[in-house]
PDB file of C-alpha atoms and ligand atoms in Angstrom:
ATOM      1  CA  UNK A   1      10.994   0.226  10.943  1.00 43.00           C
ATOM      2  CA  UNK A   2       7.996   2.399  11.510  1.00 45.00           C
ATOM      3  CA  UNK A   3       7.569   2.215  15.211  1.00 47.00           C
ATOM      4  CA  UNK A   4       7.165   4.887  17.846  1.00 46.00           C
ATOM      5  CA  UNK A   5       9.910   5.100  20.453  1.00 47.00           C
ATOM      6  CA  UNK A   6       8.518   4.436  23.860  1.00 46.00           C
ATOM      7  CA  UNK A   7       9.699   7.086  26.377  1.00 45.00           C
ATOM      8  CA  UNK A   8      11.011   5.571  29.637  1.00 47.00           C
ATOM      9  CA  UNK A   9       8.301   5.328  32.297  1.00 47.00           C
ATOM     10  CA  UNK A  10       5.555   6.667  30.057  1.00 51.00           C
ATOM     11  CA  UNK A  11       2.791   4.367  28.780  1.00 53.00           C
ATOM     12  CA  UNK A  12       2.334   4.421  24.951  1.00 55.00           C
ATOM     13  CA  UNK A  13      -0.763   6.431  24.066  1.00 61.00           C
ATOM     14  CA  UNK A  14      -3.650   4.337  22.771  1.00 70.00           C
ATOM     15  CA  UNK A  15      -4.642   5.391  19.275  1.00 75.00           C
ATOM     16  CA  UNK A  16      -8.320   6.058  18.849  1.00 82.00           C
ATOM     17  CA  UNK A  17      -9.993   3.543  16.426  1.00 87.00           C
ATOM     18  CA  UNK A  18     -10.417   4.945  12.875  1.00 92.00           C
ATOM     19  CA  UNK A  19     -13.825   6.651  12.329  1.00 93.00           C
ATOM     20  CA  UNK A  20     -16.789   4.847  10.942  1.00 96.00           C
ATOM     21  CA  UNK A  21     -17.674   5.608   7.272  1.00 95.00           C
ATOM     22  CA  UNK A  22     -20.533   4.571   5.070  1.00 95.00           C
ATOM     23  CA  UNK A  23     -19.166   3.220   1.724  1.00 92.00           C
ATOM     24  CA  UNK A  24     -21.824   5.270  -0.118  1.00 93.00           C
ATOM     25  CA  UNK A  25     -20.183   8.444   1.331  1.00 95.00           C
ATOM     26  CA  UNK A  26     -17.268   7.715  -0.959  1.00 93.00           C
ATOM     27  CA  UNK A  27     -19.350   8.565  -3.962  1.00 92.00           C
ATOM     28  CA  UNK A  28     -19.361   6.933  -7.433  1.00 91.00           C
ATOM     29  CA  UNK A  29     -16.667   4.378  -7.980  1.00 89.00           C
ATOM     30  CA  UNK A  30     -15.668   1.633 -10.315  1.00 85.00           C
ATOM     31  CA  UNK A  31     -13.346  -1.408 -10.512  1.00 80.00           C
ATOM     32  CA  UNK A  32      -9.815  -0.056 -10.456  1.00 78.00           C
ATOM     33  CA  UNK A  33      -8.113  -2.617 -12.662  1.00 73.00           C
ATOM     34  CA  UNK A  34      -9.373  -5.016 -15.191  1.00 65.00           C
ATOM     35  CA  UNK A  35      -9.107  -8.610 -14.113  1.00 58.00           C
ATOM     36  CA  UNK A  36      -8.944  -7.717 -10.336  1.00 57.00           C
ATOM     37  CA  UNK A  37     -11.851  -9.506  -8.797  1.00 59.00           C
ATOM     38  CA  UNK A  38     -10.429 -11.309  -5.847  1.00 68.00           C
ATOM     39  CA  UNK A  39     -11.290 -10.081  -2.415  1.00 73.00           C
ATOM     40  CA  UNK A  40     -10.670 -12.122   0.533  1.00 78.00           C
ATOM     41  CA  UNK A  41      -9.279  -9.839   3.242  1.00 83.00           C
ATOM     42  CA  UNK A  42     -10.626  -7.583   5.868  1.00 93.00           C
ATOM     43  CA  UNK A  43      -9.575  -4.396   4.015  1.00 95.00           C
ATOM     44  CA  UNK A  44     -11.318  -2.727   1.092  1.00 94.00           C
ATOM     45  CA  UNK A  45      -9.067  -0.372  -0.841  1.00 95.00           C
ATOM     46  CA  UNK A  46     -10.286   2.689  -2.635  1.00 96.00           C
ATOM     47  CA  UNK A  47      -7.746   4.639  -4.877  1.00 96.00           C
ATOM     48  CA  UNK A  48      -7.986   8.178  -6.214  1.00 95.00           C
ATOM     49  CA  UNK A  49      -7.659   8.498  -9.911  1.00 93.00           C
ATOM     50  CA  UNK A  50      -4.238  10.050  -9.507  1.00 94.00           C
ATOM     51  CA  UNK A  51      -2.891   6.989  -7.738  1.00 95.00           C
ATOM     52  CA  UNK A  52      -4.501   4.614 -10.216  1.00 92.00           C
ATOM     53  CA  UNK A  53      -2.905   6.615 -13.050  1.00 92.00           C
ATOM     54  CA  UNK A  54       0.509   6.772 -11.472  1.00 94.00           C
ATOM     55  CA  UNK A  55       0.789   3.081 -10.625  1.00 94.00           C
ATOM     56  CA  UNK A  56      -1.100   1.729 -13.570  1.00 90.00           C
ATOM     57  CA  UNK A  57      -0.134   3.884 -16.494  1.00 89.00           C
ATOM     58  CA  UNK A  58       1.797   7.134 -16.233  1.00 91.00           C
ATOM     59  CA  UNK A  59       4.934   6.371 -14.178  1.00 93.00           C
ATOM     60  CA  UNK A  60       7.752   4.748 -16.007  1.00 91.00           C
ATOM     61  CA  UNK A  61       9.056   1.810 -13.959  1.00 91.00           C
ATOM     62  CA  UNK A  62      12.420   0.106 -14.600  1.00 89.00           C
ATOM     63  CA  UNK A  63      12.485  -3.145 -16.418  1.00 88.00           C
ATOM     64  CA  UNK A  64      15.829  -4.061 -14.746  1.00 87.00           C
ATOM     65  CA  UNK A  65      15.311  -3.478 -11.071  1.00 87.00           C
ATOM     66  CA  UNK A  66      12.384  -3.491  -8.706  1.00 90.00           C
ATOM     67  CA  UNK A  67      11.251  -0.190  -7.358  1.00 91.00           C
ATOM     68  CA  UNK A  68       8.907   0.915  -4.622  1.00 92.00           C
ATOM     69  CA  UNK A  69       7.489   3.611  -2.394  1.00 93.00           C
ATOM     70  CA  UNK A  70       4.767   4.420   0.044  1.00 93.00           C
ATOM     71  CA  UNK A  71       1.010   4.952   0.048  1.00 95.00           C
ATOM     72  CA  UNK A  72      -0.803   7.676   1.935  1.00 93.00           C
ATOM     73  CA  UNK A  73      -4.425   8.510   2.780  1.00 94.00           C
ATOM     74  CA  UNK A  74      -7.281   7.956   5.142  1.00 94.00           C
ATOM     75  CA  UNK A  75      -8.337   4.857   7.075  1.00 95.00           C
ATOM     76  CA  UNK A  76     -11.911   4.237   8.231  1.00 96.00           C
ATOM     77  CA  UNK A  77     -13.929   1.398   9.735  1.00 96.00           C
ATOM     78  CA  UNK A  78     -16.883   0.238   7.615  1.00 96.00           C
ATOM     79  CA  UNK A  79     -20.013   1.597   9.174  1.00 96.00           C
ATOM     80  CA  UNK A  80     -21.938  -1.598   8.126  1.00 94.00           C
ATOM     81  CA  UNK A  81     -19.285  -4.021   9.276  1.00 93.00           C
ATOM     82  CA  UNK A  82     -17.063  -2.291  11.853  1.00 90.00           C
ATOM     83  CA  UNK A  83     -14.553  -5.159  11.830  1.00 92.00           C
ATOM     84  CA  UNK A  84     -13.707  -4.205   8.305  1.00 94.00           C
ATOM     85  CA  UNK A  85     -11.393  -1.438   7.150  1.00 95.00           C
ATOM     86  CA  UNK A  86     -11.913   0.986   4.357  1.00 96.00           C
ATOM     87  CA  UNK A  87      -8.647   2.639   3.194  1.00 96.00           C
ATOM     88  CA  UNK A  88      -8.684   5.526   0.776  1.00 96.00           C
ATOM     89  CA  UNK A  89      -5.308   5.947  -0.995  1.00 96.00           C
ATOM     90  CA  UNK A  90      -4.897   9.596  -1.961  1.00 94.00           C
ATOM     91  CA  UNK A  91      -1.273   9.829  -2.640  1.00 93.00           C
ATOM     92  CA  UNK A  92       1.687   7.609  -3.662  1.00 94.00           C
ATOM     93  CA  UNK A  93       5.344   8.518  -3.524  1.00 92.00           C
ATOM     94  CA  UNK A  94       8.433   6.741  -4.698  1.00 91.00           C
ATOM     95  CA  UNK A  95      10.905   5.797  -1.961  1.00 87.00           C
ATOM     96  CA  UNK A  96      14.210   7.611  -1.838  1.00 79.00           C
ATOM     97  CA  UNK A  97      17.356   5.690  -1.036  1.00 76.00           C
ATOM     98  CA  UNK A  98      15.762   2.237  -1.517  1.00 76.00           C
ATOM     99  CA  UNK A  99      18.204  -0.461  -2.601  1.00 77.00           C
ATOM    100  CA  UNK A 100      16.950  -1.774  -5.880  1.00 72.00           C
ATOM    101  CA  UNK A 101      17.882  -5.062  -7.339  1.00 70.00           C
ATOM    102  CA  UNK A 102      16.446  -7.405  -9.986  1.00 69.00           C
ATOM    103  CA  UNK A 103      14.745  -9.661  -7.428  1.00 69.00           C
ATOM    104  CA  UNK A 104      14.416  -7.612  -4.233  1.00 72.00           C
ATOM    105  CA  UNK A 105      13.668  -4.152  -2.919  1.00 77.00           C
ATOM    106  CA  UNK A 106      15.131  -3.022   0.372  1.00 79.00           C
ATOM    107  CA  UNK A 107      13.848   0.157   2.023  1.00 83.00           C
ATOM    108  CA  UNK A 108      16.803   1.815   3.862  1.00 83.00           C
ATOM    109  CA  UNK A 109      16.451   3.870   7.145  1.00 84.00           C
ATOM    110  CA  UNK A 110      16.870   6.890   4.859  1.00 84.00           C
ATOM    111  CA  UNK A 111      13.892   5.800   2.885  1.00 84.00           C
ATOM    112  CA  UNK A 112      11.778   5.907   5.924  1.00 82.00           C
ATOM    113  CA  UNK A 113      13.233   9.069   7.195  1.00 83.00           C
ATOM    114  CA  UNK A 114      12.425  10.917   3.930  1.00 81.00           C
ATOM    115  CA  UNK A 115       8.927   9.393   3.908  1.00 80.00           C
ATOM    116  CA  UNK A 116       8.311  10.828   7.450  1.00 80.00           C
ATOM    117  CA  UNK A 117       9.594  14.145   6.346  1.00 81.00           C
ATOM    118  CA  UNK A 118       7.122  13.986   3.535  1.00 77.00           C
ATOM    119  CA  UNK A 119       4.261  13.176   5.929  1.00 75.00           C
ATOM    120  CA  UNK A 120       5.231  16.030   8.288  1.00 74.00           C
ATOM    121  CA  UNK A 121       5.536  18.467   5.397  1.00 73.00           C
ATOM    122  CA  UNK A 122       2.167  17.822   3.983  1.00 70.00           C
ATOM    123  CA  UNK A 123       0.471  17.878   7.498  1.00 61.00           C
ATOM    124  CA  UNK A 124      -2.925  16.985   6.041  1.00 70.00           C
ATOM    125  CA  UNK A 125      -3.533  14.240   8.551  1.00 73.00           C
ATOM    126  CA  UNK A 126      -2.894  11.447   6.055  1.00 83.00           C
ATOM    127  CA  UNK A 127      -1.872   8.105   7.408  1.00 88.00           C
ATOM    128  CA  UNK A 128       0.810   5.833   5.977  1.00 91.00           C
ATOM    129  CA  UNK A 129      -1.356   3.220   4.417  1.00 95.00           C
ATOM    130  CA  UNK A 130       1.462   0.960   3.372  1.00 95.00           C
ATOM    131  CA  UNK A 131       3.838   0.474   0.525  1.00 95.00           C
ATOM    132  CA  UNK A 132       4.119  -0.637  -3.079  1.00 96.00           C
ATOM    133  CA  UNK A 133       6.759  -2.203  -5.160  1.00 94.00           C
ATOM    134  CA  UNK A 134       7.187  -3.520  -8.609  1.00 93.00           C
ATOM    135  CA  UNK A 135       7.796  -7.131  -9.836  1.00 92.00           C
ATOM    136  CA  UNK A 136       9.442  -7.689 -13.241  1.00 90.00           C
ATOM    137  CA  UNK A 137       7.155 -10.253 -14.596  1.00 87.00           C
ATOM    138  CA  UNK A 138       8.765 -13.199 -16.286  1.00 83.00           C
ATOM    139  CA  UNK A 139       6.223 -15.782 -15.253  1.00 83.00           C
ATOM    140  CA  UNK A 140       2.958 -16.275 -13.191  1.00 81.00           C
ATOM    141  CA  UNK A 141       4.973 -16.659  -9.930  1.00 83.00           C
ATOM    142  CA  UNK A 142       5.992 -13.120 -10.222  1.00 84.00           C
ATOM    143  CA  UNK A 143       2.401 -11.911  -9.839  1.00 84.00           C
ATOM    144  CA  UNK A 144       2.274 -12.735  -6.181  1.00 89.00           C
ATOM    145  CA  UNK A 145       4.109 -11.552  -3.167  1.00 93.00           C
ATOM    146  CA  UNK A 146       7.296 -13.437  -2.146  1.00 91.00           C
ATOM    147  CA  UNK A 147       8.315 -14.617   1.289  1.00 91.00           C
ATOM    148  CA  UNK A 148      10.634 -11.654   1.493  1.00 89.00           C
ATOM    149  CA  UNK A 149       7.780  -9.291   0.690  1.00 93.00           C
ATOM    150  CA  UNK A 150       5.590 -10.866   3.385  1.00 94.00           C
ATOM    151  CA  UNK A 151       8.334 -10.594   5.981  1.00 92.00           C
ATOM    152  CA  UNK A 152       8.874  -6.894   5.097  1.00 91.00           C
ATOM    153  CA  UNK A 153       5.181  -6.182   5.427  1.00 95.00           C
ATOM    154  CA  UNK A 154       4.738  -8.043   8.763  1.00 95.00           C
ATOM    155  CA  UNK A 155       7.827  -6.443  10.356  1.00 92.00           C
ATOM    156  CA  UNK A 156       7.392  -2.967   9.113  1.00 91.00           C
ATOM    157  CA  UNK A 157       3.697  -2.305   8.418  1.00 92.00           C
ATOM    158  CA  UNK A 158       2.055  -3.505  11.599  1.00 92.00           C
ATOM    159  CA  UNK A 159      -1.349  -1.893  11.531  1.00 93.00           C
ATOM    160  CA  UNK A 160      -4.132  -4.400  10.615  1.00 94.00           C
ATOM    161  CA  UNK A 161      -5.303  -1.983   7.819  1.00 95.00           C
ATOM    162  CA  UNK A 162      -1.970  -1.363   6.230  1.00 96.00           C
ATOM    163  CA  UNK A 163      -1.673  -2.752   2.682  1.00 97.00           C
ATOM    164  CA  UNK A 164       1.058  -3.880   0.248  1.00 97.00           C
ATOM    165  CA  UNK A 165       0.541  -3.000  -3.475  1.00 96.00           C
ATOM    166  CA  UNK A 166       2.236  -5.023  -6.088  1.00 95.00           C
ATOM    167  CA  UNK A 167       2.788  -3.504  -9.535  1.00 94.00           C
ATOM    168  CA  UNK A 168       3.511  -5.956 -12.262  1.00 92.00           C
ATOM    169  CA  UNK A 169       5.939  -4.595 -14.863  1.00 92.00           C
ATOM    170  CA  UNK A 170       5.221  -6.816 -17.774  1.00 86.00           C
ATOM    171  CA  UNK A 171       6.827  -5.866 -21.121  1.00 79.00           C
ATOM    172  CA  UNK A 172       3.816  -7.383 -22.951  1.00 79.00           C
ATOM    173  CA  UNK A 173       1.386  -5.091 -21.128  1.00 75.00           C
ATOM    174  CA  UNK A 174       3.401  -2.200 -19.762  1.00 71.00           C
ATOM    175  CA  UNK A 175       2.533   0.586 -19.472  1.00 69.00           C
ATOM    176  CA  UNK A 176      -1.004   0.180 -20.818  1.00 71.00           C
ATOM    177  CA  UNK A 177      -3.164  -1.834 -18.387  1.00 72.00           C
ATOM    178  CA  UNK A 178      -0.411  -2.531 -15.971  1.00 87.00           C
ATOM    179  CA  UNK A 179      -1.704  -4.891 -13.312  1.00 87.00           C
ATOM    180  CA  UNK A 180      -1.725  -3.674  -9.668  1.00 91.00           C
ATOM    181  CA  UNK A 181      -2.922  -5.768  -6.778  1.00 92.00           C
ATOM    182  CA  UNK A 182      -3.339  -4.899  -3.059  1.00 94.00           C
ATOM    183  CA  UNK A 183      -2.789  -7.186  -0.163  1.00 95.00           C
ATOM    184  CA  UNK A 184      -3.703  -6.926   3.516  1.00 96.00           C
ATOM    185  CA  UNK A 185      -3.081  -9.251   6.462  1.00 95.00           C
ATOM    186  CA  UNK A 186      -5.481 -11.775   7.703  1.00 93.00           C
ATOM    187  CA  UNK A 187      -3.988 -13.743  10.578  1.00 91.00           C
ATOM    188  CA  UNK A 188      -0.451 -14.584   9.525  1.00 90.00           C
ATOM    189  CA  UNK A 189      -0.977 -14.431   5.731  1.00 92.00           C
ATOM    190  CA  UNK A 190      -1.439 -11.675   3.270  1.00 94.00           C
ATOM    191  CA  UNK A 191      -4.633 -11.893   1.184  1.00 93.00           C
ATOM    192  CA  UNK A 192      -6.044  -9.897  -1.820  1.00 92.00           C
ATOM    193  CA  UNK A 193      -8.135  -6.859  -1.242  1.00 93.00           C
ATOM    194  CA  UNK A 194     -11.002  -5.521  -3.273  1.00 91.00           C
ATOM    195  CA  UNK A 195      -9.892  -2.369  -5.071  1.00 92.00           C
ATOM    196  CA  UNK A 196     -12.108   0.399  -6.512  1.00 93.00           C
ATOM    197  CA  UNK A 197     -11.157   3.712  -8.001  1.00 93.00           C
ATOM    198  CA  UNK A 198     -13.058   6.805  -6.899  1.00 93.00           C
ATOM    199  CA  UNK A 199     -14.518   9.144  -9.447  1.00 82.00           C
TER     200      UNK A 199
HETATM  201 ZN1  LIG B   1       8.380  -8.487  -4.155  1.00 59.42          ZN
END
């Protein structure tokens, strides 16, 4: 669980709201994945090219077990609509010590501990934007999040702007044009995000 321990007798420190950002300040950008057009949620996702390449093409993913990891980068509020979030994913890492199985992925306490060490080591002010995992696509139902996935997201990634990325490992299309979707919470459901890749 990613949750700060409350010290006895000390009020938790309120986090300042993420800074406002004009979308135009992000520079040129394009649709990140072909076919991805749905955007219902309150979070717009922008991925750097390295992240798009890793998840979409260059990383080899197992076709036997689901794999996963964590997303890092910056979070902003949209200057034009401050109730919306703009998250910029600059880095993705694979989880260590995750339990991988054909139909489930479980992050262990060691997964989170090594992820925190990574954050502390890089010290560039990046936030933990969320997580990704793979689905081994055998049918259309595998292209959406499962109940287990939703439970993991709601219990572990509690910030309103944290996202879940789903990488579809489909033998027919992998690794060229691998489909990747992002989801964010809206009320008590997870809905698709618009995703663009930054030049
Ligand atoms: Zn899943």
